[in-house]
Coordinates of C-alpha atoms in Angstrom, one line a residue:
X1 CA -15.3 7.9 -1.7
X2 CA -14.2 11.5 -2.5
X3 CA -14.1 13.2 -5.8
X4 CA -11.1 15.4 -6.1
X5 CA -10.7 18.7 -8.0
X6 CA -9.1 16.6 -10.8
X7 CA -12.4 14.7 -11.2
X8 CA -11.0 11.4 -9.9
X9 CA -12.8 9.4 -7.3
X10 CA -10.4 8.1 -4.7
X11 CA -10.4 6.0 -1.6
X12 CA -11.6 8.4 1.2
X13 CA -8.3 8.1 3.2
X14 CA -6.3 9.4 0.3
X15 CA -7.6 12.9 0.0
X16 CA -6.6 14.8 3.1
X17 CA -3.1 15.8 2.0
X18 CA -1.2 16.0 -1.3
X19 CA 1.3 13.4 0.0
X20 CA -1.6 11.0 0.4
X21 CA -3.0 11.7 -3.1
X22 CA 0.4 11.0 -4.7
X23 CA 1.0 7.8 -2.5
X24 CA -2.5 6.5 -3.3
X25 CA -2.3 7.2 -7.0
X26 CA 1.3 6.1 -7.6
X27 CA 2.3 3.5 -5.0
X28 CA -0.4 2.0 -2.8
X29 CA -1.5 -1.4 -4.1
X30 CA 1.1 -1.5 -6.9
X31 CA 3.0 -4.7 -6.9
X32 CA 6.5 -4.0 -5.4
X33 CA 9.5 -6.3 -5.7
X34 CA 13.1 -6.2 -4.6
X35 CA 14.7 -6.9 -1.3
X36 CA 15.7 -3.3 -0.5
X37 CA 12.3 -1.9 -1.6
X38 CA 10.4 -4.4 0.5
X39 CA 12.8 -4.0 3.5
X40 CA 12.0 -0.2 3.3
X41 CA 8.3 -0.8 3.3
X42 CA 8.6 -3.4 6.2
X43 CA 10.7 -0.9 8.2
X44 CA 8.5 2.1 7.5
X45 CA 5.3 0.1 8.4
X46 CA 7.1 -0.7 11.7
X47 CA 7.9 3.0 12.3
X48 CA 4.3 3.9 11.5
X49 CA 2.9 1.8 14.3
X50 CA 1.0 4.1 16.6
X51 CA 1.4 7.1 14.3
X52 CA -0.2 8.5 11.2
X53 CA 1.1 7.2 7.9
X54 CA 1.3 10.8 6.7
X55 CA 4.0 11.4 9.3
X56 CA 6.0 8.6 7.8
X57 CA 5.4 9.8 4.2
X58 CA 6.6 13.3 5.0
X59 CA 9.7 11.9 6.7
X60 CA 10.4 9.2 4.1
X61 CA 13.3 11.0 2.4
X62 CA 15.0 11.5 5.7
X63 CA 14.4 7.9 6.6
X64 CA 16.0 6.8 3.3
X65 CA 19.1 9.0 4.0
X66 CA 19.4 7.9 7.6
X67 CA 19.0 4.2 6.8
X68 CA 21.4 4.0 3.8
X69 CA 18.5 3.7 1.3
X70 CA 17.3 0.7 3.3
X71 CA 20.0 -1.5 1.8
X72 CA 19.8 -4.4 4.3
X73 CA 23.6 -5.1 4.1
X74 CA 24.4 -1.5 4.9
X75 CA 21.9 -1.2 7.8
X76 CA 23.1 -4.6 9.2
X77 CA 26.5 -3.0 9.7
X78 CA 25.1 -0.2 11.9
X79 CA 26.6 0.0 15.3
X80 CA 25.6 1.5 18.7
X81 CA 27.0 4.9 17.5
X82 CA 24.7 4.7 14.4
X83 CA 21.8 4.1 16.7
X84 CA 22.8 7.2 18.8
X85 CA 23.1 9.2 15.6
X86 CA 19.6 8.1 14.5
X87 CA 18.2 9.0 17.9
X88 CA 19.5 12.5 17.3
X89 CA 18.1 12.8 13.8
X90 CA 14.9 15.0 13.9
X91 CA 14.1 14.1 10.3
X92 CA 13.0 10.6 11.4
X93 CA 10.9 9.1 14.1
X94 CA 13.3 8.8 17.0
X95 CA 12.1 5.7 18.8
X96 CA 14.9 3.6 20.1
X97 CA 12.9 0.3 19.9
X98 CA 12.0 0.9 16.3
X99 CA 15.5 2.0 15.3
X100 CA 17.0 -1.0 17.0
X101 CA 14.4 -3.3 15.4
X102 CA 15.2 -1.9 12.0
X103 CA 19.0 -2.7 12.4
X104 CA 18.1 -6.1 13.9
X105 CA 15.7 -6.9 11.1
X106 CA 18.3 -6.0 8.5
X107 CA 20.6 -8.6 10.0
X108 CA 17.8 -11.2 10.0
X109 CA 16.9 -10.4 6.3
X110 CA 20.5 -11.2 5.3
X111 CA 20.3 -14.6 7.0
X112 CA 16.7 -15.6 6.0
X113 CA 17.9 -18.3 3.5
X114 CA 15.1 -17.1 1.3
X115 CA 15.1 -13.6 -0.4
X116 CA 12.8 -11.3 1.5
X117 CA 10.9 -10.6 -1.7
X118 CA 10.1 -14.3 -2.2
X119 CA 9.2 -14.8 1.4
X120 CA 6.7 -11.9 1.6
X121 CA 5.1 -12.7 -1.7
X122 CA 4.5 -16.3 -0.6
X123 CA 1.7 -14.9 1.6
X124 CA -0.1 -13.0 -1.2
X125 CA -3.7 -14.2 -1.3
X126 CA -5.3 -15.5 -4.4
X127 CA -6.9 -12.4 -5.9
X128 CA -10.0 -14.5 -6.8
X129 CA -10.4 -15.2 -3.1
X130 CA -9.8 -11.6 -2.0
X131 CA -12.7 -9.6 -3.5
X132 CA -12.3 -5.9 -4.0
X133 CA -13.9 -4.0 -1.1
X134 CA -17.1 -2.1 -1.9
X135 CA -16.6 0.4 1.0
X136 CA -13.8 1.5 3.3
X137 CA -15.7 -0.4 6.1
X138 CA -15.1 -3.7 4.1
X139 CA -11.3 -3.3 4.2
X140 CA -9.9 -5.5 7.0
X141 CA -7.2 -4.6 9.4
X142 CA -5.8 -8.2 9.4
X143 CA -6.4 -11.3 7.3
X144 CA -5.4 -15.0 7.8
X145 CA -2.6 -14.3 5.4
X146 CA -1.2 -11.3 7.3
X147 CA -1.5 -13.3 10.5
X148 CA 0.4 -16.2 9.0
X149 CA 3.0 -13.7 7.6
X150 CA 3.5 -12.1 11.0
X151 CA 3.9 -15.5 12.7
X152 CA 6.5 -16.6 10.2
X153 CA 8.4 -13.4 10.3
X154 CA 8.5 -13.5 14.1
X155 CA 9.5 -17.1 14.0
X156 CA 12.5 -16.1 11.8
X157 CA 13.4 -13.4 14.3
X158 CA 12.0 -10.1 12.9
X159 CA 10.5 -7.5 15.1
X160 CA 7.6 -5.0 14.8
X161 CA 5.8 -7.3 12.4
X162 CA 2.4 -8.0 13.9
X163 CA -0.6 -9.0 11.8
X164 CA -1.9 -5.4 11.4
X165 CA 1.6 -4.1 10.3
X166 CA 1.9 -7.1 7.9
X167 CA -1.5 -6.4 6.4
X168 CA -0.6 -2.7 5.9
X169 CA 2.6 -3.9 4.2
X170 CA 0.6 -6.2 2.0
X171 CA -1.6 -3.3 0.9
X172 CA 1.4 -0.9 0.5
X173 CA 3.4 -3.4 -1.6
X174 CA 0.5 -4.6 -3.7
X175 CA 0.3 -8.1 -2.3
X176 CA -3.4 -7.2 -2.0
X177 CA -5.2 -4.4 -3.8
X178 CA -7.8 -2.8 -1.5
X179 CA -8.7 0.2 -3.6
X180 CA -12.4 0.6 -3.1
X181 CA -14.6 -0.4 -6.0
X182 CA -15.5 3.1 -7.1
X183 CA -11.9 4.4 -6.9
X184 CA -10.3 5.3 -10.2
X185 CA -7.3 3.1 -9.4
X186 CA -9.6 0.1 -8.9
X187 CA -11.3 0.7 -12.3
X188 CA -7.8 0.9 -13.9
X189 CA -6.6 -2.3 -12.2
X190 CA -9.7 -4.3 -13.1
X191 CA -9.2 -3.8 -16.8

């Protein structure tokens, strides 16, 4: 826990940069719905793999522009020339495998048969069985739910969706709320 100059106690990970503070205070753990919004989070979590989330937050506006606002229908129409364009875009993470996975995943999302929103939220654990962590050490990297989500997403053909990435998505999109017990956001959520 860290008390910031504004007097708020925050989860320790959220205080090292202004982008983290804003993300922590306004987005992380807040229930998120909508296919495009969840496709964006799923895609960005995949891009984050092996990198700092801060890198992704700082590049998020460029990612949104490069990937047509993460509209799955628009991204699904990307061609090899779009992939080449993205590989030359210094505003995003230029990793061919991750770029190609995002385009591929957009196509899969369109053919799921179940809206992405509904599919992802079907893995949200019962809040009564997911206690609020007392310390950062009590926050898991994976859970049975994130493992099941990853298995199902892979079965349906999505890429860059391992259990750790899925749990980070669950935290980011509010399927779970892992704000530490002393965090001001936790106190607000528990009311």
